[in-house]
PDB file of C-alpha atoms in Angstrom:
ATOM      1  CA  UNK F 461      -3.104 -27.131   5.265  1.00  0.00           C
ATOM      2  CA  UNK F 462      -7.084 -27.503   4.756  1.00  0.00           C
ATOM      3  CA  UNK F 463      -7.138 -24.382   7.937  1.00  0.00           C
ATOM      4  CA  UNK F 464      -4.866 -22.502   5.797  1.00  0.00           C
ATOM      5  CA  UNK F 465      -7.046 -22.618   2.547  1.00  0.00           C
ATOM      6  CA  UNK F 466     -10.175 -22.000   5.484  1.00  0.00           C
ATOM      7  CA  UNK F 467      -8.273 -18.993   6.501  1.00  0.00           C
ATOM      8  CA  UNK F 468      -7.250 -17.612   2.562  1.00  0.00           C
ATOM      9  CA  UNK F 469     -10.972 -18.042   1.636  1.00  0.00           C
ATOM     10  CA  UNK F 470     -12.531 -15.830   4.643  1.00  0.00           C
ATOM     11  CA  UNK F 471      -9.329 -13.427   4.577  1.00  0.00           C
ATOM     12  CA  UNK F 472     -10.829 -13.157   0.807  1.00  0.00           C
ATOM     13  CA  UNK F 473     -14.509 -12.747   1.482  1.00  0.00           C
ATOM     14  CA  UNK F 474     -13.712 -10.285   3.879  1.00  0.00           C
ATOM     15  CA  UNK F 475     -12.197  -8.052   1.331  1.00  0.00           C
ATOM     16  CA  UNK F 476     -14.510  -8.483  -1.221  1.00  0.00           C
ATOM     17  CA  UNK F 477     -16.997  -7.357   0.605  1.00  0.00           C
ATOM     18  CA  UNK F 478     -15.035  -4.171   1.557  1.00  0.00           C
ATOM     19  CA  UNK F 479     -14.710  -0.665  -0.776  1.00  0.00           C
ATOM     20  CA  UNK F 480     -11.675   1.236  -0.354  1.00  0.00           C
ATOM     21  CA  UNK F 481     -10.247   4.751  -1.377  1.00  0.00           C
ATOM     22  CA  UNK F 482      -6.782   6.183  -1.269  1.00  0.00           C
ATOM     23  CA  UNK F 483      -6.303   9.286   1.594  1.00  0.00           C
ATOM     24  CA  UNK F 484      -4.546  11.652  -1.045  1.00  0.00           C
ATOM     25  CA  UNK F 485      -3.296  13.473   2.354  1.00  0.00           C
ATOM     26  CA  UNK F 486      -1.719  10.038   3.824  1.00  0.00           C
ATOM     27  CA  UNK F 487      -1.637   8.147   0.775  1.00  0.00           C
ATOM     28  CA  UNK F 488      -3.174   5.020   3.269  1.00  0.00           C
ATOM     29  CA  UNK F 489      -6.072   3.249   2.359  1.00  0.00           C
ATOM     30  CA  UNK F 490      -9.653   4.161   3.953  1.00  0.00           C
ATOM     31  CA  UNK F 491     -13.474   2.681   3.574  1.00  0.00           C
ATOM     32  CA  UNK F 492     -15.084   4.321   0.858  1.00  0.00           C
ATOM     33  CA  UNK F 493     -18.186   5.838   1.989  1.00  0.00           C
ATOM     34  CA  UNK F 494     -20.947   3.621  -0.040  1.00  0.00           C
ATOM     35  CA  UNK F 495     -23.320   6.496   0.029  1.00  0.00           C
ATOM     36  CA  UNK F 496     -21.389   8.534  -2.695  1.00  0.00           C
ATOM     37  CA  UNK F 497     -20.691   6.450  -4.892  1.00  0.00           C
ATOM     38  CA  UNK F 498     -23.197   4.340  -7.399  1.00  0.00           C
ATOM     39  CA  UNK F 499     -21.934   1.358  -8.488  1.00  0.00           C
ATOM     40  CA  UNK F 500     -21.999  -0.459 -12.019  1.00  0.00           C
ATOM     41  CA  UNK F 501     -20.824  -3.989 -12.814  1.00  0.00           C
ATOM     42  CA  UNK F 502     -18.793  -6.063 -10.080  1.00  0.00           C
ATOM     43  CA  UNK F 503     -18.415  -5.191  -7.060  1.00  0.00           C
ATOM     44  CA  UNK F 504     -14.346  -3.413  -6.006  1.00  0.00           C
ATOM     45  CA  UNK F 505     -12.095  -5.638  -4.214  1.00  0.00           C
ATOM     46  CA  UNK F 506      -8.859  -4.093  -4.767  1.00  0.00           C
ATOM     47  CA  UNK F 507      -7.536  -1.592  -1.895  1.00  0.00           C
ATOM     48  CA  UNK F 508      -4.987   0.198  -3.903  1.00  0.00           C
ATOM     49  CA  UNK F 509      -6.201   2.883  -5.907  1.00  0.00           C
ATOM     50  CA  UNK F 510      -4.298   4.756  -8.435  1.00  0.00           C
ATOM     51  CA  UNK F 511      -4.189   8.439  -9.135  1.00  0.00           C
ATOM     52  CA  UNK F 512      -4.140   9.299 -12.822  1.00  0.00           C
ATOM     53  CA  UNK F 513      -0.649  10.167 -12.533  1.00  0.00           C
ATOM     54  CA  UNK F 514       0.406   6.620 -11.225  1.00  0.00           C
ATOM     55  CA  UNK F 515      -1.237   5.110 -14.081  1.00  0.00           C
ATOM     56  CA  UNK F 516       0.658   7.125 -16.453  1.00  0.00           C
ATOM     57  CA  UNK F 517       3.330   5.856 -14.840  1.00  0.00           C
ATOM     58  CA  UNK F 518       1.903   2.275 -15.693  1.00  0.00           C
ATOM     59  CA  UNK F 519       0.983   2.849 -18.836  1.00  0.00           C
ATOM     60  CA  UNK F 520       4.301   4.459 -19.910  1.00  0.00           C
ATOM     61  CA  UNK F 521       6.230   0.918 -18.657  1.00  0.00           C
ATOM     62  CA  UNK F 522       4.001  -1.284 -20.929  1.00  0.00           C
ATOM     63  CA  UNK F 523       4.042  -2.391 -24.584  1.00  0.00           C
ATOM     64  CA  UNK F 524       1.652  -4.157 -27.136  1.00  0.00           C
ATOM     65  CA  UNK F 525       0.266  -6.854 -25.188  1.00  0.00           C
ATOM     66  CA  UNK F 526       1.317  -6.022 -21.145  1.00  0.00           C
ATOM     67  CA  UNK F 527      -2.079  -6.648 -19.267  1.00  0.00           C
ATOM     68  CA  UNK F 528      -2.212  -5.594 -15.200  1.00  0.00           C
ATOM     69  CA  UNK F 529      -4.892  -5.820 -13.152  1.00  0.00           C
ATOM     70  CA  UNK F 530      -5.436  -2.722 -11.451  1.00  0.00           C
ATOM     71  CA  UNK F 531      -7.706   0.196  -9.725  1.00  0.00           C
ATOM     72  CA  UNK F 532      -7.532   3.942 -10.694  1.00  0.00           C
ATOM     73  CA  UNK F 533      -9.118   6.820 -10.257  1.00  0.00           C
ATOM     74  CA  UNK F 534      -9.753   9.859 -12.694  1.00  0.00           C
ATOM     75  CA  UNK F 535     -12.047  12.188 -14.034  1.00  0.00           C
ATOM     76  CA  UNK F 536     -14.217  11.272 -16.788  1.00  0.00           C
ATOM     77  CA  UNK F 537     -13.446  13.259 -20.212  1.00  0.00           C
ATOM     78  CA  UNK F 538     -15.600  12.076 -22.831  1.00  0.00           C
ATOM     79  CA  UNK F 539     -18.237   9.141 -22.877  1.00  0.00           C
ATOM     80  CA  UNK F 540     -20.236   7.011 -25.790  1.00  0.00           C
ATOM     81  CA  UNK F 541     -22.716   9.417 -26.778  1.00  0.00           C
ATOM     82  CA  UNK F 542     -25.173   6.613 -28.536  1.00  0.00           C
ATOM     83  CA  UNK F 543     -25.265   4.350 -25.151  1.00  0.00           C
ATOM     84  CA  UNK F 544     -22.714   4.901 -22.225  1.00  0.00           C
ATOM     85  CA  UNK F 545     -20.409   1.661 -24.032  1.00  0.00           C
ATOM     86  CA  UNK F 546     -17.341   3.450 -23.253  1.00  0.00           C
ATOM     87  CA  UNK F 547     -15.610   6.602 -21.592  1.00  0.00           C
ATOM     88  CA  UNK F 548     -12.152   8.280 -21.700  1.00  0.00           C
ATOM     89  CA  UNK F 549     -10.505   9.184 -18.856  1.00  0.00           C
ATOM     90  CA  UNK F 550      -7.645  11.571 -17.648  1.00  0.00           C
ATOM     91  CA  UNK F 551      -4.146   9.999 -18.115  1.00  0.00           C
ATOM     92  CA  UNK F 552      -2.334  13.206 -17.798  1.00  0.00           C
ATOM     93  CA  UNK F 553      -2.744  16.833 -19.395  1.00  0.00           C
ATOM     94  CA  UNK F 554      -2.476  15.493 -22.697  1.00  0.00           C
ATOM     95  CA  UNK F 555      -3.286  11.378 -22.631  1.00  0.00           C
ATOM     96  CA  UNK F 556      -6.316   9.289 -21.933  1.00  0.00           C
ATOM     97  CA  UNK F 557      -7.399   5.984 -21.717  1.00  0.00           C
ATOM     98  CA  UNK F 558     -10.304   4.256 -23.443  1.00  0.00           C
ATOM     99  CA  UNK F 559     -12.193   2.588 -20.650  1.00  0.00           C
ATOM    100  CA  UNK F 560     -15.067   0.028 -21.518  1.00  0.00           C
ATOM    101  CA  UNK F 561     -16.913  -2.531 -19.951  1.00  0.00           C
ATOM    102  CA  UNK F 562     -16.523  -6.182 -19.352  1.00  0.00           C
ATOM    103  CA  UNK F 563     -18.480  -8.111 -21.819  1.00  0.00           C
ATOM    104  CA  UNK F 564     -20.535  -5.157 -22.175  1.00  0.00           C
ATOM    105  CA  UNK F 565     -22.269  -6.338 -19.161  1.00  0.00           C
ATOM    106  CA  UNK F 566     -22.583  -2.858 -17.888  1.00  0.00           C
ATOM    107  CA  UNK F 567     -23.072   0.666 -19.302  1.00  0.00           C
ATOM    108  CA  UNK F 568     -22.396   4.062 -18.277  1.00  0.00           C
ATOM    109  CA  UNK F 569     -24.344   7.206 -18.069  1.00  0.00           C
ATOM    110  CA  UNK F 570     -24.308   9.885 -21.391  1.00  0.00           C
ATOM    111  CA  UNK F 571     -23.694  12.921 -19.065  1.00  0.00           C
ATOM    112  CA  UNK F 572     -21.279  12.222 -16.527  1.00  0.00           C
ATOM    113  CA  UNK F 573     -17.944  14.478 -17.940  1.00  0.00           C
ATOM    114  CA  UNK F 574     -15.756  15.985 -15.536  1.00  0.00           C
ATOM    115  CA  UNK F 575     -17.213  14.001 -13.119  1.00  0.00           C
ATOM    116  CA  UNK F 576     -15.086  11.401 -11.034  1.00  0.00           C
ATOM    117  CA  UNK F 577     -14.619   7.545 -11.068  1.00  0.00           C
ATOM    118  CA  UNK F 578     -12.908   4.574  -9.310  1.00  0.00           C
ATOM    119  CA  UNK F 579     -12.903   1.811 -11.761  1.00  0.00           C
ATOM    120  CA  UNK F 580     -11.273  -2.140 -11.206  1.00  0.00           C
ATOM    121  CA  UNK F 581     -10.071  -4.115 -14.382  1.00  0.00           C
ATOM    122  CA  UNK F 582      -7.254  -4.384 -16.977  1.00  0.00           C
ATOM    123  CA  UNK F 583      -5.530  -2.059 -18.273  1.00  0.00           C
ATOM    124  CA  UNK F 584      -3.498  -2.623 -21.752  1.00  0.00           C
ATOM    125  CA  UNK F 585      -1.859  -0.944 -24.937  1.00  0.00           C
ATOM    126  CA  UNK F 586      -4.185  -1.740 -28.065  1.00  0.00           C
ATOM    127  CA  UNK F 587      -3.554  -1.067 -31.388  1.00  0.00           C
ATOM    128  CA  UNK F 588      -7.048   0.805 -32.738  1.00  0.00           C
ATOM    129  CA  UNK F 589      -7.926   0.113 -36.384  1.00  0.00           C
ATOM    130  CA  UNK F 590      -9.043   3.075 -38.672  1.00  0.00           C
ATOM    131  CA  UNK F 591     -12.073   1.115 -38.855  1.00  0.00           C
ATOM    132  CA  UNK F 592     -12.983   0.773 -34.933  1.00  0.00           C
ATOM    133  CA  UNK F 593     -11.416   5.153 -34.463  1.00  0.00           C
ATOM    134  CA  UNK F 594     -14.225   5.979 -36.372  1.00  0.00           C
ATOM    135  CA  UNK F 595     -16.820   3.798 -35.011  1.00  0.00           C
ATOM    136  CA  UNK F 596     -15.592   5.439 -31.415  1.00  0.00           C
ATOM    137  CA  UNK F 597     -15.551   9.064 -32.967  1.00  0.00           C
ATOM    138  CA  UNK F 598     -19.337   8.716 -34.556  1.00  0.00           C
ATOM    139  CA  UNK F 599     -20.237   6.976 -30.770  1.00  0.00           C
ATOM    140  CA  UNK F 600     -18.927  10.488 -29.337  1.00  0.00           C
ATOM    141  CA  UNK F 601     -20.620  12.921 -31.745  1.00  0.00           C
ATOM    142  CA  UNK F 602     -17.876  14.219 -34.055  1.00  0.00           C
ATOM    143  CA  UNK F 603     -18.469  15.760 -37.679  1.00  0.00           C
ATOM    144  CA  UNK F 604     -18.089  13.530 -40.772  1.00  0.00           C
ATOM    145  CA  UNK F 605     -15.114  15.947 -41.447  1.00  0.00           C
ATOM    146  CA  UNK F 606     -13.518  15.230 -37.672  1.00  0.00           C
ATOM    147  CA  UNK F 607     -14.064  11.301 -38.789  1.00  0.00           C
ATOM    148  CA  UNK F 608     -13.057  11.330 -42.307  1.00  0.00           C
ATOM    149  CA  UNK F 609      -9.576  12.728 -41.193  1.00  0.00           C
ATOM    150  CA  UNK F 610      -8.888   9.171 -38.912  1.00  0.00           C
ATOM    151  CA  UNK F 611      -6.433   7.252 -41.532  1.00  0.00           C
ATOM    152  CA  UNK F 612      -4.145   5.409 -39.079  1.00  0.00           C
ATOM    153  CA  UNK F 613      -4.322   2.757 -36.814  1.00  0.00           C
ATOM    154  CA  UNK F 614      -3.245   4.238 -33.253  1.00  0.00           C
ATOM    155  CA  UNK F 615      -1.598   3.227 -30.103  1.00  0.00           C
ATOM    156  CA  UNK F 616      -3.984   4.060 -27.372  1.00  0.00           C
ATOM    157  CA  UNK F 617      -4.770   3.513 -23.414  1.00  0.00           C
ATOM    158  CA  UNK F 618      -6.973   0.797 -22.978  1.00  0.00           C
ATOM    159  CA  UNK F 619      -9.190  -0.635 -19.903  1.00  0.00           C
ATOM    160  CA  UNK F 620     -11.441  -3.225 -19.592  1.00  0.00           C
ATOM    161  CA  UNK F 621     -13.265  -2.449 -16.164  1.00  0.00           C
ATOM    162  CA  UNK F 622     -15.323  -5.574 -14.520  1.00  0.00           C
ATOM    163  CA  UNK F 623     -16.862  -2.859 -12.057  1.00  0.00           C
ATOM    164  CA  UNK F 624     -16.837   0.861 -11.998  1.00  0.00           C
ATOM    165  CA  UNK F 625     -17.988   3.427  -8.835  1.00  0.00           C
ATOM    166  CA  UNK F 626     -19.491   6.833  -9.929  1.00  0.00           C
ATOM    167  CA  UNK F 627     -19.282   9.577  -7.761  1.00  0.00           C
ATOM    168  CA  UNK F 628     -22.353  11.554  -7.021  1.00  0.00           C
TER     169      UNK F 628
END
């Protein structure tokens, strides 16, 4: 028993140690090459990575209070405009998720849209407040018009990412 728990711990430092990336052409999992990615928060341990489309696919099996641990991979759409706290990413052509950061232990650069990240956490359905849509909508630079038309709570995407890798 005590070389089996031996074994489980060095099988597990080994892979936390290690990046990985899906091979969209094989759909296997590769090394990540370190160099071209920076890194924010904790480290990635996780060898799957999901597409956008498989997290759809997630996303569209869970309700109000579903949690999964997961990797993805998307293109950033919007991000916090005051400090990096937060960033939307692709879903699908018309869905995105609100990714922020665990604890807010980390932030995220102001001008990284369009570009593309791997991130490791949670991901959820939350119920956003009027209150906390337009605290997000004056974070990302809309009009007092755009923000004065938020009047109902809304279902939305949410991730909580412990680490996050930023393509250069």
């Amino acid at each position: 028993m005590k070389k089996m728990y031996v074994f489980i711990s060095f099988l597990s430092l080994v892979l936390g140690c290690t990046s990985f990336q899906k091979d969209s052409q094989s759909g296997k999992v590769q090394e990540l090459d370190k160099e071209m990615y920076t890194s924010f928060g904790a480290s990635l341990t996780d060898a799957t990575i999901l597409t956008a489309s498989d997290l759809h696919d997630v996303y569209s099996d869970m309700v109000v209070g579903d949690t999964i641990q997961l990797t993805l991979s998307s293109t950033v759409n919007s991000v916090c405009k005051s400090k990096g706290c937060w960033m939307k990413v692709n879903v699908n052509d018309s869905t995105e998720a609100r990714v922020t950061f665990k604890d807010y232990g980390f932030f995220m650069p102001k001008d990284i849209e369009n570009d593309t990240i791997i991130a490791q956490g949670k991901a959820f359905i939350a119920v956003s407040s009027v209150e906390d849509q337009k605290h997000f909508a004056e974070d990302a630079g809309k009009s007092e018009e755009e923000i004065s038309q938020i009047t109902q709570p809304e279902m939305t995407y949410s991730f909580i990412a412990d680490g996050v890798l930023l393509k250069n």
